[in-house]
JSON list of C-alpha atoms in Angstrom, two decimals:
[
{"chain": "A", "resi": 12, "resn": "MET", "atom": "CA", "xyz": [124.73, 171.69, 60.05]},
{"chain": "A", "resi": 13, "resn": "LEU", "atom": "CA", "xyz": [126.60, 169.46, 61.48]},
{"chain": "A", "resi": 14, "resn": "PRO", "atom": "CA", "xyz": [129.00, 171.40, 64.01]},
{"chain": "A", "resi": 15, "resn": "ARG", "atom": "CA", "xyz": [133.07, 170.81, 63.18]},
{"chain": "A", "resi": 16, "resn": "PRO", "atom": "CA", "xyz": [133.83, 167.50, 65.12]},
{"chain": "A", "resi": 17, "resn": "LYS", "atom": "CA", "xyz": [131.05, 165.63, 63.70]},
{"chain": "A", "resi": 18, "resn": "LEU", "atom": "CA", "xyz": [132.82, 166.71, 60.55]},
{"chain": "A", "resi": 19, "resn": "GLU", "atom": "CA", "xyz": [136.43, 165.36, 61.48]},
{"chain": "A", "resi": 20, "resn": "GLU", "atom": "CA", "xyz": [134.93, 162.06, 63.67]},
{"chain": "A", "resi": 21, "resn": "ALA", "atom": "CA", "xyz": [133.95, 160.91, 60.22]},
{"chain": "A", "resi": 22, "resn": "SER", "atom": "CA", "xyz": [137.51, 161.36, 58.47]},
{"chain": "A", "resi": 23, "resn": "LEU", "atom": "CA", "xyz": [138.91, 159.44, 61.65]},
{"chain": "A", "resi": 24, "resn": "THR", "atom": "CA", "xyz": [135.72, 156.99, 61.43]},
{"chain": "A", "resi": 25, "resn": "SER", "atom": "CA", "xyz": [137.36, 156.13, 57.99]},
{"chain": "A", "resi": 26, "resn": "LYS", "atom": "CA", "xyz": [140.74, 156.08, 58.50]},
{"chain": "A", "resi": 27, "resn": "GLN", "atom": "CA", "xyz": [140.31, 153.31, 61.31]},
{"chain": "A", "resi": 28, "resn": "PHE", "atom": "CA", "xyz": [137.54, 151.37, 59.90]},
{"chain": "A", "resi": 29, "resn": "PRO", "atom": "CA", "xyz": [139.07, 148.24, 59.85]},
{"chain": "A", "resi": 30, "resn": "TRP", "atom": "CA", "xyz": [139.49, 148.02, 55.73]},
{"chain": "A", "resi": 31, "resn": "PHE", "atom": "CA", "xyz": [142.48, 145.09, 55.79]},
{"chain": "A", "resi": 32, "resn": "CYS", "atom": "CA", "xyz": [139.54, 142.80, 57.76]},
{"chain": "A", "resi": 33, "resn": "VAL", "atom": "CA", "xyz": [137.42, 142.74, 53.82]},
{"chain": "A", "resi": 34, "resn": "ASP", "atom": "CA", "xyz": [135.68, 139.09, 54.72]},
{"chain": "A", "resi": 35, "resn": "ARG", "atom": "CA", "xyz": [133.93, 141.18, 57.65]},
{"chain": "A", "resi": 36, "resn": "TYR", "atom": "CA", "xyz": [131.34, 143.06, 55.69]},
{"chain": "A", "resi": 37, "resn": "THR", "atom": "CA", "xyz": [129.95, 144.23, 53.03]},
{"chain": "A", "resi": 38, "resn": "ILE", "atom": "CA", "xyz": [129.65, 146.24, 49.91]},
{"chain": "A", "resi": 39, "resn": "LYS", "atom": "CA", "xyz": [126.75, 147.24, 51.10]},
{"chain": "A", "resi": 40, "resn": "THR", "atom": "CA", "xyz": [128.37, 148.94, 54.68]},
{"chain": "A", "resi": 41, "resn": "ARG", "atom": "CA", "xyz": [131.11, 150.27, 52.11]},
{"chain": "A", "resi": 42, "resn": "ASP", "atom": "CA", "xyz": [128.67, 151.75, 50.37]},
{"chain": "A", "resi": 43, "resn": "GLU", "atom": "CA", "xyz": [126.14, 152.87, 53.08]},
{"chain": "A", "resi": 44, "resn": "LEU", "atom": "CA", "xyz": [130.01, 154.79, 53.99]},
{"chain": "A", "resi": 45, "resn": "PHE", "atom": "CA", "xyz": [130.26, 156.15, 50.80]},
{"chain": "A", "resi": 46, "resn": "LYS", "atom": "CA", "xyz": [126.76, 157.41, 51.11]},
{"chain": "A", "resi": 47, "resn": "SER", "atom": "CA", "xyz": [126.76, 159.31, 54.55]},
{"chain": "A", "resi": 48, "resn": "THR", "atom": "CA", "xyz": [130.59, 160.18, 53.25]},
{"chain": "A", "resi": 49, "resn": "LEU", "atom": "CA", "xyz": [129.15, 162.24, 50.16]},
{"chain": "A", "resi": 50, "resn": "SER", "atom": "CA", "xyz": [126.62, 163.33, 52.18]},
{"chain": "A", "resi": 51, "resn": "LEU", "atom": "CA", "xyz": [128.94, 165.14, 54.09]},
{"chain": "A", "resi": 52, "resn": "ILE", "atom": "CA", "xyz": [130.57, 166.83, 51.35]},
{"chain": "A", "resi": 53, "resn": "ASN", "atom": "CA", "xyz": [127.70, 167.92, 49.76]},
{"chain": "A", "resi": 54, "resn": "ILE", "atom": "CA", "xyz": [127.08, 169.88, 53.59]},
{"chain": "A", "resi": 55, "resn": "LEU", "atom": "CA", "xyz": [130.01, 170.91, 53.76]},
{"chain": "A", "resi": 56, "resn": "MET", "atom": "CA", "xyz": [129.82, 172.41, 50.30]},
{"chain": "A", "resi": 57, "resn": "ASN", "atom": "CA", "xyz": [126.66, 173.88, 51.00]},
{"chain": "A", "resi": 58, "resn": "GLU", "atom": "CA", "xyz": [127.44, 175.50, 53.88]},
{"chain": "A", "resi": 59, "resn": "LEU", "atom": "CA", "xyz": [130.69, 176.93, 51.64]},
{"chain": "A", "resi": 60, "resn": "ASN", "atom": "CA", "xyz": [128.85, 178.71, 48.47]},
{"chain": "A", "resi": 61, "resn": "LYS", "atom": "CA", "xyz": [126.90, 180.46, 51.87]},
{"chain": "A", "resi": 62, "resn": "ALA", "atom": "CA", "xyz": [127.78, 184.27, 50.73]},
{"chain": "A", "resi": 63, "resn": "ASN", "atom": "CA", "xyz": [127.56, 185.45, 55.07]},
{"chain": "A", "resi": 64, "resn": "GLU", "atom": "CA", "xyz": [131.29, 184.63, 55.97]},
{"chain": "A", "resi": 65, "resn": "MET", "atom": "CA", "xyz": [129.45, 184.82, 60.23]},
{"chain": "A", "resi": 66, "resn": "TYR", "atom": "CA", "xyz": [127.33, 182.07, 59.35]},
{"chain": "A", "resi": 67, "resn": "ARG", "atom": "CA", "xyz": [130.01, 179.93, 59.42]},
{"chain": "A", "resi": 68, "resn": "PRO", "atom": "CA", "xyz": [132.43, 180.01, 61.83]},
{"chain": "A", "resi": 69, "resn": "ASN", "atom": "CA", "xyz": [134.31, 176.72, 61.84]},
{"chain": "A", "resi": 70, "resn": "ILE", "atom": "CA", "xyz": [133.38, 175.61, 58.31]},
{"chain": "A", "resi": 71, "resn": "SER", "atom": "CA", "xyz": [136.60, 176.68, 55.89]},
{"chain": "A", "resi": 72, "resn": "GLU", "atom": "CA", "xyz": [138.37, 175.00, 52.86]},
{"chain": "A", "resi": 73, "resn": "THR", "atom": "CA", "xyz": [140.59, 173.24, 54.68]},
{"chain": "A", "resi": 74, "resn": "LEU", "atom": "CA", "xyz": [137.98, 171.56, 56.41]},
{"chain": "A", "resi": 75, "resn": "LEU", "atom": "CA", "xyz": [136.55, 169.70, 53.31]},
{"chain": "A", "resi": 76, "resn": "ILE", "atom": "CA", "xyz": [139.92, 169.28, 51.66]},
{"chain": "A", "resi": 77, "resn": "ASP", "atom": "CA", "xyz": [140.83, 166.71, 54.77]},
{"chain": "A", "resi": 78, "resn": "LEU", "atom": "CA", "xyz": [137.59, 165.18, 54.01]},
{"chain": "A", "resi": 79, "resn": "LEU", "atom": "CA", "xyz": [137.63, 164.53, 50.59]},
{"chain": "A", "resi": 80, "resn": "TYR", "atom": "CA", "xyz": [141.58, 162.83, 51.07]},
{"chain": "A", "resi": 81, "resn": "ALA", "atom": "CA", "xyz": [140.33, 160.86, 53.73]},
{"chain": "A", "resi": 82, "resn": "ALA", "atom": "CA", "xyz": [137.35, 159.72, 51.36]},
{"chain": "A", "resi": 83, "resn": "LEU", "atom": "CA", "xyz": [139.97, 159.29, 48.75]},
{"chain": "A", "resi": 84, "resn": "ASN", "atom": "CA", "xyz": [141.99, 157.59, 50.90]},
{"chain": "A", "resi": 85, "resn": "VAL", "atom": "CA", "xyz": [139.61, 154.92, 51.33]},
{"chain": "A", "resi": 86, "resn": "PRO", "atom": "CA", "xyz": [141.07, 151.60, 49.97]},
{"chain": "A", "resi": 87, "resn": "ALA", "atom": "CA", "xyz": [137.39, 150.16, 49.47]},
{"chain": "A", "resi": 88, "resn": "PHE", "atom": "CA", "xyz": [135.50, 152.65, 47.83]},
{"chain": "A", "resi": 89, "resn": "SER", "atom": "CA", "xyz": [135.57, 151.86, 44.32]},
{"chain": "A", "resi": 90, "resn": "GLU", "atom": "CA", "xyz": [137.22, 154.15, 41.78]},
{"chain": "A", "resi": 91, "resn": "GLN", "atom": "CA", "xyz": [134.29, 155.28, 40.59]},
{"chain": "A", "resi": 92, "resn": "GLN", "atom": "CA", "xyz": [132.98, 156.30, 43.73]},
{"chain": "A", "resi": 93, "resn": "ARG", "atom": "CA", "xyz": [135.82, 158.22, 44.59]},
{"chain": "A", "resi": 94, "resn": "TRP", "atom": "CA", "xyz": [135.07, 160.17, 41.21]},
{"chain": "A", "resi": 95, "resn": "ARG", "atom": "CA", "xyz": [132.38, 160.97, 42.57]},
{"chain": "A", "resi": 96, "resn": "LEU", "atom": "CA", "xyz": [133.44, 162.11, 46.01]},
{"chain": "A", "resi": 97, "resn": "ARG", "atom": "CA", "xyz": [136.01, 164.52, 43.97]},
{"chain": "A", "resi": 98, "resn": "LYS", "atom": "CA", "xyz": [133.05, 165.33, 42.07]},
{"chain": "A", "resi": 99, "resn": "ALA", "atom": "CA", "xyz": [131.01, 166.80, 44.83]},
{"chain": "A", "resi": 100, "resn": "ALA", "atom": "CA", "xyz": [134.36, 169.01, 46.13]},
{"chain": "A", "resi": 101, "resn": "SER", "atom": "CA", "xyz": [133.38, 171.14, 43.12]},
{"chain": "A", "resi": 102, "resn": "THR", "atom": "CA", "xyz": [136.88, 173.28, 42.81]},
{"chain": "A", "resi": 103, "resn": "THR", "atom": "CA", "xyz": [138.48, 171.57, 45.27]},
{"chain": "A", "resi": 104, "resn": "GLY", "atom": "CA", "xyz": [137.84, 168.17, 44.36]},
{"chain": "A", "resi": 105, "resn": "ALA", "atom": "CA", "xyz": [139.03, 169.72, 40.46]},
{"chain": "A", "resi": 106, "resn": "LYS", "atom": "CA", "xyz": [142.68, 170.12, 41.89]},
{"chain": "A", "resi": 107, "resn": "VAL", "atom": "CA", "xyz": [142.47, 166.52, 43.06]},
{"chain": "A", "resi": 108, "resn": "ARG", "atom": "CA", "xyz": [144.44, 164.71, 39.92]},
{"chain": "A", "resi": 109, "resn": "MET", "atom": "CA", "xyz": [142.00, 161.32, 39.38]},
{"chain": "A", "resi": 110, "resn": "SER", "atom": "CA", "xyz": [142.67, 159.10, 35.37]},
{"chain": "A", "resi": 111, "resn": "PRO", "atom": "CA", "xyz": [139.46, 160.17, 33.78]},
{"chain": "A", "resi": 112, "resn": "LEU", "atom": "CA", "xyz": [138.32, 155.98, 33.95]},
{"chain": "A", "resi": 113, "resn": "ALA", "atom": "CA", "xyz": [137.50, 156.69, 37.14]},
{"chain": "A", "resi": 114, "resn": "GLU", "atom": "CA", "xyz": [134.17, 157.65, 36.01]},
{"chain": "A", "resi": 115, "resn": "VAL", "atom": "CA", "xyz": [133.28, 154.85, 33.75]},
{"chain": "A", "resi": 116, "resn": "TRP", "atom": "CA", "xyz": [135.24, 152.14, 35.91]},
{"chain": "A", "resi": 117, "resn": "PRO", "atom": "CA", "xyz": [133.37, 148.46, 35.58]},
{"chain": "A", "resi": 118, "resn": "PHE", "atom": "CA", "xyz": [135.02, 146.86, 39.18]},
{"chain": "A", "resi": 119, "resn": "GLU", "atom": "CA", "xyz": [133.22, 147.60, 42.44]},
{"chain": "A", "resi": 120, "resn": "VAL", "atom": "CA", "xyz": [136.26, 146.02, 44.68]},
{"chain": "A", "resi": 121, "resn": "LEU", "atom": "CA", "xyz": [139.61, 146.20, 42.41]},
{"chain": "A", "resi": 122, "resn": "GLY", "atom": "CA", "xyz": [141.03, 149.23, 41.74]},
{"chain": "A", "resi": 123, "resn": "ARG", "atom": "CA", "xyz": [144.26, 150.98, 40.05]},
{"chain": "A", "resi": 124, "resn": "LYS", "atom": "CA", "xyz": [147.48, 149.92, 41.54]},
{"chain": "A", "resi": 125, "resn": "VAL", "atom": "CA", "xyz": [149.73, 152.91, 42.57]},
{"chain": "A", "resi": 126, "resn": "GLY", "atom": "CA", "xyz": [152.06, 154.05, 39.75]},
{"chain": "A", "resi": 127, "resn": "ILE", "atom": "CA", "xyz": [150.98, 151.76, 36.96]},
{"chain": "A", "resi": 128, "resn": "ASP", "atom": "CA", "xyz": [150.76, 154.36, 33.18]},
{"chain": "A", "resi": 129, "resn": "GLU", "atom": "CA", "xyz": [148.04, 155.63, 32.45]},
{"chain": "A", "resi": 130, "resn": "ASP", "atom": "CA", "xyz": [148.74, 154.02, 28.87]},
{"chain": "A", "resi": 131, "resn": "VAL", "atom": "CA", "xyz": [149.05, 150.78, 29.99]},
{"chain": "A", "resi": 132, "resn": "VAL", "atom": "CA", "xyz": [145.26, 150.96, 32.22]},
{"chain": "A", "resi": 133, "resn": "GLN", "atom": "CA", "xyz": [143.73, 152.47, 29.01]},
{"chain": "A", "resi": 134, "resn": "LYS", "atom": "CA", "xyz": [145.21, 149.57, 26.36]},
{"chain": "A", "resi": 135, "resn": "TYR", "atom": "CA", "xyz": [143.17, 147.38, 29.21]},
{"chain": "A", "resi": 136, "resn": "ALA", "atom": "CA", "xyz": [140.47, 148.50, 28.60]},
{"chain": "A", "resi": 137, "resn": "HIS", "atom": "CA", "xyz": [140.22, 148.89, 25.38]},
{"chain": "A", "resi": 138, "resn": "ILE", "atom": "CA", "xyz": [140.90, 144.88, 25.66]},
{"chain": "A", "resi": 139, "resn": "LEU", "atom": "CA", "xyz": [137.91, 144.65, 27.98]},
{"chain": "A", "resi": 140, "resn": "GLN", "atom": "CA", "xyz": [136.06, 147.05, 25.88]},
{"chain": "A", "resi": 141, "resn": "SER", "atom": "CA", "xyz": [136.76, 144.30, 22.58]},
{"chain": "A", "resi": 142, "resn": "HIS", "atom": "CA", "xyz": [135.45, 141.22, 24.93]},
{"chain": "A", "resi": 143, "resn": "PRO", "atom": "CA", "xyz": [132.54, 139.45, 23.82]},
{"chain": "A", "resi": 144, "resn": "ALA", "atom": "CA", "xyz": [130.71, 138.78, 27.03]},
{"chain": "A", "resi": 145, "resn": "ASN", "atom": "CA", "xyz": [130.79, 143.34, 26.43]},
{"chain": "A", "resi": 146, "resn": "THR", "atom": "CA", "xyz": [127.28, 144.46, 26.03]},
{"chain": "A", "resi": 147, "resn": "SER", "atom": "CA", "xyz": [128.02, 148.50, 25.44]},
{"chain": "A", "resi": 148, "resn": "LYS", "atom": "CA", "xyz": [131.32, 149.40, 23.17]},
{"chain": "A", "resi": 149, "resn": "ASP", "atom": "CA", "xyz": [130.12, 153.22, 23.79]},
{"chain": "A", "resi": 150, "resn": "THR", "atom": "CA", "xyz": [132.32, 153.50, 27.30]},
{"chain": "A", "resi": 151, "resn": "ALA", "atom": "CA", "xyz": [136.24, 152.84, 27.79]},
{"chain": "A", "resi": 152, "resn": "PHE", "atom": "CA", "xyz": [135.90, 149.78, 29.79]},
{"chain": "A", "resi": 153, "resn": "GLY", "atom": "CA", "xyz": [132.21, 148.55, 27.89]},
{"chain": "A", "resi": 154, "resn": "GLU", "atom": "CA", "xyz": [129.48, 147.38, 29.59]},
{"chain": "A", "resi": 155, "resn": "TRP", "atom": "CA", "xyz": [129.62, 144.28, 31.48]},
{"chain": "A", "resi": 156, "resn": "THR", "atom": "CA", "xyz": [129.17, 143.27, 35.02]},
{"chain": "A", "resi": 157, "resn": "ALA", "atom": "CA", "xyz": [129.60, 140.79, 37.32]},
{"chain": "A", "resi": 158, "resn": "LEU", "atom": "CA", "xyz": [126.35, 140.01, 40.11]},
{"chain": "A", "resi": 159, "resn": "SER", "atom": "CA", "xyz": [122.80, 141.94, 40.21]},
{"chain": "A", "resi": 160, "resn": "ASN", "atom": "CA", "xyz": [122.89, 145.16, 42.98]},
{"chain": "A", "resi": 161, "resn": "GLU", "atom": "CA", "xyz": [121.06, 143.36, 45.32]},
{"chain": "A", "resi": 162, "resn": "ALA", "atom": "CA", "xyz": [123.82, 139.83, 45.16]},
{"chain": "A", "resi": 163, "resn": "LEU", "atom": "CA", "xyz": [126.48, 141.98, 44.81]},
{"chain": "A", "resi": 164, "resn": "GLY", "atom": "CA", "xyz": [125.16, 143.77, 48.56]},
{"chain": "A", "resi": 165, "resn": "LEU", "atom": "CA", "xyz": [125.43, 141.28, 50.28]},
{"chain": "A", "resi": 166, "resn": "GLN", "atom": "CA", "xyz": [128.69, 139.87, 49.03]},
{"chain": "A", "resi": 167, "resn": "THR", "atom": "CA", "xyz": [131.84, 140.21, 51.04]},
{"chain": "A", "resi": 168, "resn": "ILE", "atom": "CA", "xyz": [134.69, 142.57, 49.94]},
{"chain": "A", "resi": 169, "resn": "GLY", "atom": "CA", "xyz": [136.47, 140.16, 49.38]},
{"chain": "A", "resi": 170, "resn": "GLN", "atom": "CA", "xyz": [134.49, 138.09, 47.63]},
{"chain": "A", "resi": 171, "resn": "ILE", "atom": "CA", "xyz": [133.55, 139.89, 45.28]},
{"chain": "A", "resi": 172, "resn": "GLY", "atom": "CA", "xyz": [136.87, 140.65, 44.59]},
{"chain": "A", "resi": 173, "resn": "THR", "atom": "CA", "xyz": [138.03, 137.33, 44.46]},
{"chain": "A", "resi": 174, "resn": "HIS", "atom": "CA", "xyz": [134.76, 137.26, 41.68]},
{"chain": "A", "resi": 175, "resn": "GLU", "atom": "CA", "xyz": [135.99, 140.12, 39.90]},
{"chain": "A", "resi": 176, "resn": "MET", "atom": "CA", "xyz": [139.68, 138.71, 39.49]},
{"chain": "A", "resi": 177, "resn": "GLU", "atom": "CA", "xyz": [138.65, 135.63, 38.28]},
{"chain": "A", "resi": 178, "resn": "MET", "atom": "CA", "xyz": [136.05, 137.15, 35.91]},
{"chain": "A", "resi": 179, "resn": "LEU", "atom": "CA", "xyz": [138.64, 140.24, 34.34]},
{"chain": "A", "resi": 180, "resn": "MET", "atom": "CA", "xyz": [141.21, 136.95, 34.27]},
{"chain": "A", "resi": 181, "resn": "GLY", "atom": "CA", "xyz": [138.64, 134.58, 32.21]},
{"chain": "A", "resi": 182, "resn": "MET", "atom": "CA", "xyz": [137.82, 138.00, 30.37]},
{"chain": "A", "resi": 183, "resn": "LEU", "atom": "CA", "xyz": [141.48, 138.70, 29.74]},
{"chain": "A", "resi": 184, "resn": "GLY", "atom": "CA", "xyz": [142.26, 134.88, 28.26]},
{"chain": "A", "resi": 185, "resn": "ASP", "atom": "CA", "xyz": [139.65, 135.51, 26.35]},
{"chain": "A", "resi": 186, "resn": "VAL", "atom": "CA", "xyz": [141.09, 137.79, 24.21]},
{"chain": "A", "resi": 187, "resn": "LEU", "atom": "CA", "xyz": [145.04, 137.93, 24.75]},
{"chain": "A", "resi": 188, "resn": "PRO", "atom": "CA", "xyz": [147.49, 135.08, 23.39]},
{"chain": "A", "resi": 189, "resn": "GLN", "atom": "CA", "xyz": [148.14, 132.83, 24.79]},
{"chain": "A", "resi": 190, "resn": "SER", "atom": "CA", "xyz": [151.77, 133.56, 24.41]},
{"chain": "A", "resi": 191, "resn": "LEU", "atom": "CA", "xyz": [151.94, 135.87, 27.38]}
]
């Protein structure tokens, strides 16, 4: 078990990482930080689930909440990654309101704009689901990928964001009426 200061340092690291430098770090870097954060949440959950309170004097649900909220606010984490973090935090995570589409969010970088109504997101998900490039009609967005996982990991956040935006605009242009 990591001591409390190490868990607090992990939370602070995610807050202080230079996320705005999107052309300086890769998807792989982001994913490594995500895996570490998810691992810390899992470790903390295991400790919290132990019956003996004396065994975990420095471990509390407050520490889990702090770590979870810091992780959920990492700008580079995808909607799907945020959903996985919330799920890992079990009942504590269940208190966090999240779109049901987060579980199937198809983008690595593009995320929801804060304050956009869920109905609007659902409408565009339906439009994307109906696109001819979609290989599966079984999920909210369908299944389509921009790059292989190997190629994806080597790209920077900025490169993938640009690629996803171009792909999204192209797909929407294919299915929306030209008068919009």
